[in-house]
């Protein structure tokens, strides 16, 4: 799919005020770059698409600087070393790094993580054994701090992060209730992932369904969506509940922020905590989290689902669809053939 | 001021939709009750007036059950034992307990705290050495967790709680910035209490003043007022900031909750925490907090200001004024003569 001579790239061409459109991205075909001293040239195999990328398209700084207009869209990826000017990496090594939406990236060696293709499919390095997996693991365990018998509510519960949060909650002896956007997703999280109950946010009254499926209230709400679902969840939180603010996909495309009741009265009377979490804050502990997730996968206690779209050319539409909830599982782009699949 | 034969009482007569009016309270003169076995009859000396009482006038349960219509208004008080059917208390003992808005209350002995009139003025048992003091102490230190060099912002900064929070912040090596409702209050918190800066919320643009007085951002916001001041403070919080939700006096009289931007985007990008606190959760640690506060008072490191209104008959108007911010310091009602003052 890649050309030996060209680096196909998606650049940010303009900033969308609301929902991104294909017009906001510009296709570019450039020479393949060469690694400098100590650097590595990586050919992209799988590109990760994640909701946080919408934030990078804004002008405002959020976690980090926005993508500049004319720059390649940012993104994590799994790739193969194509050329190396660093003794630690050899041509053919599988690595994970922040390649962006393009065929080739030159990256400093210390920003690459070596992936062993024998332990798991290499695509998992940007999924369950990568950023989304670590988000679920540290977000739930370190910020949510669920106790046995507690009720954990998860929104976007069939997504890359949410699908894992419910399973980790179950492993920790909790009741897991998920909110998702279709009957198929709801069936999947209950039947395949072991959620105790699922709420279809498109066909059910979420407030009434929360009342029904969280009869003992909510102790931990792992929030990936924000908006009115957060408002509804707040009503049902228990004393000393923990609300993990991990994402707010329902708000990313809003031109103007939505207004809502302040959550403070509920936080006060229930002595509850609402806390933002960013996975990179746990970077030093990734080895621990990755080891644990890999063990759970081996034991069959954690399952994951990938939603693979073929072809870099489809990245903008696949990303726009992700923001609409059209994905089913962790969405990624197969940019070039996976050499480890036989 | 009290009659030997009557128990004058303020009963809740109706629930105010917005700002309470004197009409919501009903004056009643009843026989003085008699203590049963194990109980103590306490004559009220000082009645505490606190913003949380507004919540007890609502129909909805908040921290605890509302005051029922026709029941005496709830409240903490310092009093003197007038009759005792419990061997642990003698007539003349000074005690603190939840007497309510009345001359006399029969209370179970295990709900009374004995006050030593030799250590501090007995009125402090419902102020700096009582509930407001413990709120400031545990709220700041256990929920706010301020570190040296950090900026602590406090609203209602000359009030019963806020006046103490800034001083405890200074003792802990922080920069303390207070928001208050008059130039006199602003002058007081800087000149007397040692705040580094003060913002008059009525005459200054709070957003601009925060920018000026918190040049390094806000690490801890101790929020007593909620509303638009909370919204303004959020804009300036730092990475990993802690927002202590202690009260929301600006919202207590609202008929309909105000709408505002959700705080979640800021909490997420700054990995900040917003947490409700209720002092009673720290009950087991009051001895530690009271010892420390008493030591700081002795050392001259913590000062406090009382705003005493004479006469139980004035309790409703003094309470309505408290909700308007007309008090200057800890507001209390002198219901009967303080026998320890010579």
XYZ file of C-alpha atoms in Angstrom:
684
model
C 0.000 0.000 0.000
C 2.915 2.339 0.594
C 5.134 3.534 -2.124
C 8.863 2.922 -1.796
C 9.567 6.451 -2.843
C 6.880 8.578 -1.318
C 5.709 9.490 2.141
C 1.968 9.941 1.977
C 0.742 12.216 4.730
C -2.402 13.807 6.135
C -1.763 17.400 7.143
C -4.038 19.619 9.194
C -5.301 22.144 6.699
C -7.834 24.097 8.744
C -9.423 23.986 12.149
C -13.049 22.825 12.302
C -15.317 24.942 14.482
C -17.612 21.953 15.068
C -17.578 18.495 13.551
C -14.447 17.952 11.446
C -14.951 17.420 7.741
C -12.601 15.862 5.190
C -11.846 19.421 4.048
C -9.918 20.041 7.271
C -7.265 17.532 6.171
C -4.877 17.880 3.244
C -3.270 14.915 1.471
C 0.397 15.361 0.707
C 3.002 13.162 -0.970
C 6.508 13.990 0.092
C 9.937 12.401 -0.099
C 10.648 9.766 2.513
C 12.753 11.453 5.211
C 16.169 10.168 6.270
C 17.097 9.498 9.879
C 19.831 11.631 11.393
C 22.398 10.465 13.864
C 20.753 8.436 16.635
C 17.403 8.466 14.857
C 15.253 5.758 13.356
C 13.057 5.726 10.253
C 9.804 3.891 10.973
C 7.331 2.709 8.379
C 3.795 2.827 9.740
C 1.841 -0.422 9.940
C -1.092 0.483 12.211
C -2.117 4.039 12.979
C -4.199 4.598 16.082
C -7.269 6.842 15.846
C -8.351 8.279 19.171
C -10.894 10.876 20.280
C -8.220 13.038 21.920
C -6.996 13.952 18.418
C -9.981 16.268 18.100
C -8.406 18.394 20.815
C -5.179 18.667 18.814
C -7.119 20.209 15.949
C -8.103 23.170 18.123
C -6.088 26.299 18.390
C -6.099 26.193 22.183
C -3.541 24.259 24.104
C -5.088 21.340 25.992
C -2.794 18.618 27.311
C -0.131 19.704 24.933
C 0.334 22.004 21.965
C -2.121 21.808 19.087
C -1.117 20.487 15.696
C 0.037 23.485 13.678
C -1.724 24.190 10.409
C 0.239 22.445 7.651
C 1.758 19.919 10.044
C 1.098 16.213 9.877
C -1.778 15.041 12.072
C -0.517 13.618 15.314
C -1.034 10.006 16.334
C 0.424 6.909 17.889
C 1.342 4.020 15.612
C 2.960 0.630 15.372
C 5.571 0.362 12.662
C 8.634 -1.409 11.457
C 12.122 0.010 11.420
C 13.029 0.822 7.824
C 16.407 2.431 8.459
C 18.312 3.030 11.641
C 21.077 5.362 12.684
C 20.830 4.078 16.233
C 22.619 0.963 17.478
C 19.630 -0.045 19.627
C 17.316 -0.575 16.654
C 17.701 -2.757 13.578
C 15.836 -2.777 10.309
C 12.796 -5.030 10.763
C 12.274 -4.276 14.456
C 8.663 -3.645 15.396
C 8.225 -0.421 17.377
C 5.523 1.793 18.795
C 5.860 5.561 18.672
C 4.184 8.802 17.737
C 4.506 8.536 13.966
C 1.432 10.546 13.038
C -0.862 10.135 10.054
C 1.776 9.198 7.501
C 3.672 6.313 5.932
C 7.064 7.173 7.351
C 8.326 9.007 10.387
C 11.785 9.767 11.667
C 11.748 9.398 15.425
C 14.353 9.691 18.179
C 15.215 6.257 19.503
C 14.302 7.168 23.071
C 10.724 7.832 22.034
C 10.264 4.341 20.631
C 9.022 1.292 22.481
C 10.158 -2.056 21.123
C 7.290 -4.484 20.540
C 7.752 -8.242 20.734
C 5.540 -9.766 18.021
C 5.573 -13.113 19.820
C 3.658 -11.973 22.914
C 0.581 -10.529 21.222
C -0.573 -9.184 17.851
C 1.457 -6.039 17.272
C -1.671 -3.925 16.805
C -2.313 -4.284 20.548
C 0.637 -1.966 21.178
C -1.692 0.925 20.356
C -4.684 -0.706 22.024
C -5.051 -2.971 25.005
C -1.274 -3.091 25.477
C -0.788 0.577 24.748
C -2.237 3.963 25.533
C -5.915 2.967 25.741
C -5.096 -0.050 27.886
C -3.008 1.996 30.275
C -5.734 4.650 30.402
C -8.267 2.053 31.504
C -5.879 0.410 33.940
C -4.523 3.458 35.771
C -7.658 5.525 35.357
C -9.836 2.946 37.012
C -7.439 1.606 39.616
C -5.564 4.773 40.584
C -8.205 7.447 40.195
C -11.437 5.461 40.469
C -10.079 3.199 43.214
C -12.945 0.703 43.048
C -13.603 -1.557 46.006
C -15.145 -5.030 45.954
C -18.925 -4.942 45.694
C -18.975 -1.387 44.402
C -20.830 -0.335 41.263
C -18.683 0.988 38.418
C -20.463 2.825 35.619
C -18.624 3.235 32.306
C -19.628 5.336 29.313
C -18.489 4.558 25.770
C -18.332 1.105 27.274
C -17.552 -0.817 24.101
C -14.776 1.554 23.074
C -11.023 1.133 23.258
C -10.874 2.288 26.874
C -14.389 1.573 28.128
C -14.358 -2.058 27.024
C -11.350 -2.622 29.265
C -12.558 -0.592 32.237
C -15.577 -2.839 32.784
C -13.465 -5.980 32.636
C -10.925 -4.602 35.106
C -13.827 -3.596 37.357
C -15.167 -7.174 37.237
C -11.721 -8.583 38.034
C -11.762 -6.301 41.077
C -15.070 -7.685 42.300
C -17.288 -4.809 41.196
C -20.644 -4.624 39.502
C -19.989 -3.149 36.036
C -22.659 -1.222 34.150
C -21.908 0.125 30.692
C -23.479 2.756 28.468
C -23.065 2.297 24.725
C -24.599 3.505 21.492
C -26.244 0.442 19.924
C -27.905 -2.831 20.821
C -25.010 -4.688 19.238
C -22.521 -2.853 21.440
C -24.705 -3.421 24.502
C -24.985 -7.119 23.722
C -21.262 -7.367 23.195
C -20.240 -5.763 26.484
C -22.574 -8.015 28.468
C -22.107 -11.269 26.553
C -18.442 -10.997 25.650
C -16.886 -8.635 28.169
C -18.884 -9.654 31.236
C -20.564 -6.352 32.065
C -23.482 -6.941 34.435
C -25.787 -4.589 32.544
C -25.775 -2.299 29.538
C -27.715 0.818 28.657
C -28.338 1.834 25.045
C -28.064 5.606 25.232
C -29.810 6.035 21.891
C -32.942 4.021 22.615
C -33.264 4.119 26.406
C -33.931 6.888 28.898
C -30.512 6.962 30.530
C -31.754 8.405 33.825
C -34.399 5.712 34.217
C -32.017 2.989 33.100
C -29.411 4.102 35.637
C -32.030 3.880 38.351
C -32.821 0.355 37.247
C -29.330 -0.988 36.647
C -27.565 0.764 39.521
C -29.984 -0.072 42.358
C -27.269 0.578 44.947
C -26.086 3.785 43.288
C -22.809 4.479 41.524
C -19.509 4.333 43.381
C -17.206 4.963 40.446
C -18.194 6.650 37.203
C -15.546 6.287 34.517
C -16.556 9.050 32.150
C -15.477 8.975 28.534
C -18.290 11.075 27.123
C -19.205 14.043 29.349
C -22.341 15.973 28.446
C -25.806 15.006 29.557
C -24.792 11.448 30.399
C -22.424 12.825 33.007
C -25.243 15.001 34.342
C -27.500 11.939 34.612
C -24.831 9.816 36.268
C -24.136 12.464 38.909
C -27.685 12.173 40.217
C -27.023 8.550 41.147
C -23.602 8.754 42.727
C -23.089 7.436 46.217
C -21.379 8.932 49.227
C -17.655 9.245 48.536
C -18.095 8.362 44.869
C -15.200 8.887 42.490
C -15.798 10.317 39.034
C -12.924 9.722 36.661
C -12.930 12.372 33.945
C -11.140 10.570 31.135
C -12.796 12.035 28.071
C -15.825 13.964 26.870
C -16.384 12.800 23.348
C -19.965 14.110 23.311
C -18.609 17.634 23.724
C -15.577 17.627 21.432
C -17.420 18.857 18.380
C -19.435 21.557 20.134
C -18.858 25.029 18.784
C -19.912 26.617 22.072
C -19.660 24.839 25.423
C -22.985 23.502 26.626
C -24.353 24.842 29.897
C -25.449 22.539 32.683
C -26.084 22.554 36.396
C -22.877 22.771 38.330
C -21.958 19.403 39.827
C -20.809 21.001 43.054
C -23.959 20.588 45.128
C -23.940 16.857 44.508
C -20.191 16.612 45.099
C -20.629 18.488 48.373
C -23.568 16.624 49.834
C -22.102 13.262 48.823
C -18.502 14.182 49.608
C -17.642 12.898 46.179
C -14.588 13.498 44.051
C -14.319 14.390 40.380
C -10.852 14.152 38.914
C -9.299 14.504 35.497
C -6.850 11.827 34.408
C -4.242 11.706 31.695
C -2.488 8.453 31.039
C 0.915 10.017 30.444
C 1.088 10.918 34.116
C 1.511 7.173 34.755
C 4.270 6.678 32.184
C 6.747 5.486 34.799
C 4.371 2.714 35.749
C 3.520 1.454 32.244
C 5.706 -1.660 32.647
C 3.605 -2.734 35.631
C 0.327 -1.984 33.831
C 1.396 -3.680 30.611
C 2.556 -6.794 32.457
C -0.753 -7.052 34.277
C -2.868 -6.493 31.180
C -0.824 -9.063 29.216
C -1.323 -11.583 32.024
C -5.074 -10.997 32.062
C -5.220 -11.429 28.296
C -3.265 -14.683 28.537
C -5.621 -15.908 31.247
C -8.612 -15.046 29.087
C -9.846 -12.546 31.665
C -9.505 -9.511 29.423
C -10.782 -9.454 25.857
C -10.478 -6.703 23.319
C -11.994 -5.839 19.981
C -10.323 -4.014 17.131
C -12.072 -2.030 14.435
C -9.560 -1.941 11.590
C -9.989 0.327 8.588
C -7.668 -0.332 5.648
C -5.711 2.426 3.991
C -4.187 5.698 5.147
C -6.378 7.517 2.646
C -9.376 6.623 4.830
C -7.983 8.126 8.035
C -10.054 11.351 7.989
C -13.372 9.622 7.354
C -12.565 6.901 9.875
C -11.696 9.566 12.435
C -14.868 11.558 11.785
C -16.823 8.311 12.177
C -15.033 7.590 15.455
C -16.228 10.909 16.849
C -19.751 9.879 15.818
C -19.436 6.535 17.591
C -19.464 4.527 14.373
C -16.532 2.401 15.490
C -17.054 -0.866 17.338
C -13.982 -1.408 19.475
C -10.564 0.158 19.148
C -10.374 1.927 15.787
C -7.127 1.825 13.866
C -5.918 2.254 10.306
C -3.928 -0.477 8.608
C -1.485 1.727 6.734
C 0.706 -1.048 5.417
C 0.775 -4.817 5.543
C 1.435 -6.330 8.955
C 4.594 -8.403 8.373
C 4.005 -10.441 11.530
C 0.709 -11.872 10.318
C 1.239 -15.042 8.324
C -32.724 37.352 78.710
C -34.276 33.921 79.240
C -37.264 33.309 81.354
C -36.961 30.777 84.113
C -40.256 29.299 83.172
C -40.392 29.382 79.420
C -38.479 27.920 76.557
C -38.492 30.436 73.739
C -38.023 28.751 70.389
C -37.801 29.487 66.683
C -39.683 26.880 64.696
C -39.555 26.367 60.967
C -42.960 27.495 59.778
C -42.625 27.283 56.009
C -39.957 26.574 53.418
C -38.645 29.552 51.456
C -38.350 29.012 47.713
C -35.587 31.638 47.509
C -34.240 33.992 50.137
C -35.682 33.195 53.566
C -37.874 35.820 55.154
C -38.844 36.263 58.817
C -42.212 34.770 57.870
C -40.589 31.378 57.452
C -39.884 31.234 61.188
C -42.450 31.002 63.965
C -41.818 32.161 67.550
C -43.040 29.822 70.201
C -42.959 29.881 73.992
C -43.159 26.445 75.531
C -42.543 24.847 78.894
C -38.926 24.099 79.695
C -38.421 20.387 79.027
C -37.148 17.958 81.667
C -34.220 15.625 81.096
C -34.955 11.915 81.147
C -32.659 9.265 82.512
C -29.104 9.813 81.252
C -30.027 13.136 79.664
C -28.956 16.705 80.322
C -30.895 19.963 80.189
C -28.768 22.682 78.603
C -29.509 26.393 78.674
C -28.249 28.073 75.531
C -25.623 30.803 75.872
C -24.335 31.213 72.301
C -26.177 29.924 69.255
C -24.156 29.430 66.098
C -25.567 30.713 62.818
C -24.119 28.998 59.782
C -24.873 29.013 56.058
C -25.518 25.246 56.012
C -28.755 25.909 57.923
C -30.283 27.140 54.677
C -30.027 23.580 53.399
C -31.975 22.288 56.402
C -34.871 24.556 55.451
C -35.298 22.724 52.149
C -37.521 19.757 51.728
C -34.787 17.712 50.093
C -32.335 15.715 52.101
C -28.789 17.073 51.784
C -26.202 15.975 54.326
C -28.915 14.894 56.643
C -32.680 15.152 57.019
C -34.311 18.567 56.687
C -35.892 20.329 59.626
C -39.548 19.292 59.663
C -42.159 22.027 59.505
C -43.091 22.940 63.069
C -39.787 21.674 64.469
C -37.242 23.876 66.159
C -34.551 25.231 63.794
C -31.398 23.190 64.032
C -28.096 24.606 65.212
C -24.980 24.129 67.280
C -24.672 26.049 70.531
C -22.641 26.558 73.649
C -24.632 26.326 76.831
C -24.585 25.636 80.507
C -25.989 22.552 82.194
C -29.186 23.528 83.966
C -30.228 20.074 85.165
C -28.589 16.716 84.747
C -29.782 13.136 84.937
C -26.356 11.938 83.907
C -23.474 11.374 86.346
C -20.934 12.764 83.853
C -22.409 16.272 83.843
C -23.092 18.663 86.689
C -25.185 21.781 86.845
C -22.985 24.689 85.752
C -20.842 22.697 83.338
C -20.243 24.454 80.035
C -21.041 22.223 77.056
C -21.316 22.353 73.294
C -24.066 20.485 71.497
C -26.819 20.733 68.941
C -29.330 22.695 70.994
C -31.071 24.455 68.116
C -32.649 27.908 68.058
C -34.073 27.858 71.578
C -33.369 28.689 75.197
C -33.327 25.144 76.480
C -32.588 21.757 74.976
C -32.589 18.284 76.433
C -29.666 16.409 74.945
C -28.212 12.936 75.375
C -24.952 13.139 77.308
C -22.981 11.405 74.575
C -23.800 14.209 72.140
C -22.306 16.870 74.398
C -18.730 18.103 74.401
C -17.475 19.528 77.666
C -15.863 22.963 77.245
C -13.145 24.211 79.573
C -13.763 27.941 80.065
C -10.158 28.432 81.145
C -8.571 27.577 77.804
C -10.442 30.027 75.576
C -13.637 32.083 75.508
C -16.461 29.560 75.455
C -17.935 31.065 72.284
C -14.986 29.628 70.369
C -16.470 26.171 70.881
C -18.840 26.956 68.002
C -16.193 28.891 66.076
C -12.463 28.522 65.731
C -12.442 25.653 68.251
C -15.576 24.058 66.868
C -17.245 23.137 63.626
C -16.011 26.076 61.494
C -12.466 25.654 62.784
C -12.433 21.951 62.059
C -13.919 22.603 58.612
C -11.048 24.943 57.789
C -8.428 22.658 59.290
C -9.415 19.332 57.751
C -10.830 20.822 54.581
C -7.622 22.599 53.739
C -5.105 20.087 55.018
C -6.827 16.806 54.155
C -8.707 17.683 50.980
C -6.773 20.698 49.696
C -3.405 19.230 50.668
C -1.462 22.458 50.118
C 2.281 22.310 49.581
C 4.839 24.981 50.434
C 4.998 27.748 47.861
C 1.597 26.888 46.424
C -1.155 29.448 45.929
C -4.313 28.914 47.970
C -7.394 30.879 46.944
C -10.213 31.240 49.486
C -13.692 32.652 48.940
C -15.781 34.155 51.744
C -12.318 34.773 53.103
C -13.286 36.834 56.126
C -15.962 34.388 57.235
C -15.939 31.848 60.025
C -14.207 29.228 57.886
C -12.453 31.327 55.244
C -10.691 33.538 57.771
C -9.031 30.447 59.207
C -8.224 28.746 55.905
C -5.948 31.577 54.779
C -4.083 31.585 58.071
C -3.578 27.818 58.002
C -2.380 28.162 54.407
C 0.177 30.774 55.487
C 1.370 28.548 58.352
C 1.924 25.875 55.706
C 4.098 28.148 53.604
C 1.553 29.005 50.931
C 0.574 32.215 49.224
C -2.970 33.010 50.394
C -5.366 35.056 48.285
C -8.828 35.838 49.600
C -12.076 36.978 48.035
C -14.444 38.968 50.246
C -17.418 41.287 49.920
C -16.205 44.679 51.159
C -13.103 46.822 51.403
C -13.229 46.500 55.190
C -13.214 42.715 54.935
C -10.423 42.813 52.351
C -8.353 45.098 54.542
C -8.956 42.888 57.540
C -7.858 39.641 55.921
C -4.636 41.189 54.637
C -3.752 43.385 57.615
C -4.967 41.187 60.449
C -5.015 37.643 59.122
C -1.928 37.818 56.916
C -3.476 37.044 53.543
C -1.087 38.061 50.753
C -3.813 39.660 48.675
C -7.539 40.282 48.743
C -10.147 40.726 46.031
C -13.348 42.693 46.636
C -15.882 40.694 44.647
C -18.346 43.566 44.663
C -16.099 46.269 43.257
C -13.457 44.369 41.296
C -13.568 42.218 38.190
C -12.823 38.888 39.838
C -11.370 37.284 36.697
C -8.924 40.138 36.157
C -8.057 40.305 39.836
C -7.321 36.574 39.930
C -4.976 37.024 36.993
C -3.189 39.777 38.892
C -3.051 38.251 42.359
C -2.434 34.639 41.355
C 0.386 35.149 38.841
C 1.484 31.532 39.253
C -2.059 30.163 39.048
C -4.136 28.521 41.755
C -3.075 25.239 43.333
C -5.829 24.975 45.911
C -9.195 26.694 45.713
C -11.111 26.484 48.977
C -14.615 27.265 47.789
C -17.232 28.536 50.200
C -19.404 30.345 47.676
C -19.811 28.424 44.400
C -21.466 30.266 41.524
C -19.636 32.509 39.121
C -16.657 32.927 41.436
C -16.048 29.203 41.180
C -16.318 29.468 37.393
C -13.738 32.276 37.390
C -11.364 30.448 39.707
C -11.433 27.315 37.548
C -9.931 29.207 34.634
C -6.810 29.856 36.687
C -6.196 26.489 38.288
C -2.868 24.793 37.839
C -1.971 21.267 36.871
C -3.081 18.884 39.625
C -4.990 21.621 41.438
C -7.348 20.660 44.253
C -10.723 22.348 44.559
C -12.284 21.915 47.971
C -16.057 22.238 47.704
C -16.959 23.341 51.209
C -19.977 25.539 50.591
C -21.854 27.450 47.923
C -23.479 30.312 49.744
C -24.039 32.272 46.518
C -26.359 29.489 45.333
C -28.288 28.623 48.488
C -31.108 31.060 47.864
C -31.541 30.312 44.179
C -34.986 29.073 43.240
C -33.670 27.304 40.158
C -30.094 26.061 39.829
C -27.948 28.336 37.705
C -26.434 26.887 34.555
C -22.733 27.148 33.827
C -20.066 25.533 31.718
C -19.200 22.111 33.010
C -15.867 22.140 34.858
C -14.837 18.843 33.341
C -12.752 20.092 30.437
C -10.581 22.096 32.789
C -10.382 19.248 35.302
C -9.354 16.899 32.503
C -6.699 18.993 30.807
C -5.206 20.033 34.147
C -5.686 16.668 35.832
C -7.302 18.533 38.666
C -9.539 17.291 41.437
C -12.782 18.737 42.754
C -14.018 17.229 45.987
C -16.841 17.870 48.392
C -15.991 17.955 52.084
C -18.097 17.682 55.191
C -16.464 18.277 58.525
C -18.338 15.512 60.324
C -16.398 12.951 58.313
C -13.378 13.984 60.384
C -15.141 13.690 63.750
C -12.724 11.048 64.985
C -9.854 13.439 64.438
C -11.349 16.527 66.097
C -9.110 16.171 69.179
C -6.035 16.485 66.957
C -7.493 19.440 65.043
C -8.685 21.226 68.165
C -5.325 20.786 69.881
C -3.510 22.232 66.886
C -5.875 25.171 66.467
C -5.659 25.966 70.206
C -1.868 25.901 69.992
C -1.863 28.257 67.005
C -4.202 30.641 68.831
C -1.949 30.581 71.895
C 1.058 31.306 69.716
C -0.749 34.202 68.085
C -0.549 32.520 64.696
C -4.294 32.160 64.249
C -6.713 34.985 64.898
C -10.469 34.938 64.730
C -13.266 37.436 64.660
C -16.742 37.024 66.120
C -19.843 38.843 64.989
C -22.175 38.595 67.969
C -25.845 39.547 67.754
C -27.703 39.813 71.049
C -31.015 38.110 71.646
C -32.641 34.940 70.386
C -35.446 37.041 68.947
C -32.973 38.357 66.357
C -31.904 34.938 65.074
C -33.980 34.977 61.854
C -32.865 38.443 60.761
C -29.258 37.698 61.703
C -29.414 34.476 59.699
C -30.939 36.181 56.665
C -28.170 38.789 56.916
C -25.534 36.049 57.111
C -26.757 34.639 53.807
C -26.396 38.150 52.358
C -22.836 38.437 53.655
C -23.700 41.142 56.170
C -21.733 39.431 58.927
C -18.094 40.236 59.537
C -16.515 37.140 61.048
C -18.211 34.208 62.729
C -21.843 35.127 63.379
C -23.472 33.948 66.575
C -26.405 34.863 68.765
C -25.898 35.611 72.429
C -29.044 33.939 73.765
C -28.253 34.376 77.431
C -25.527 35.949 79.512
C -22.128 34.274 79.309
C -21.421 33.293 82.938
C -17.701 32.896 82.242
C -17.217 36.536 81.264
C -16.470 38.681 84.309
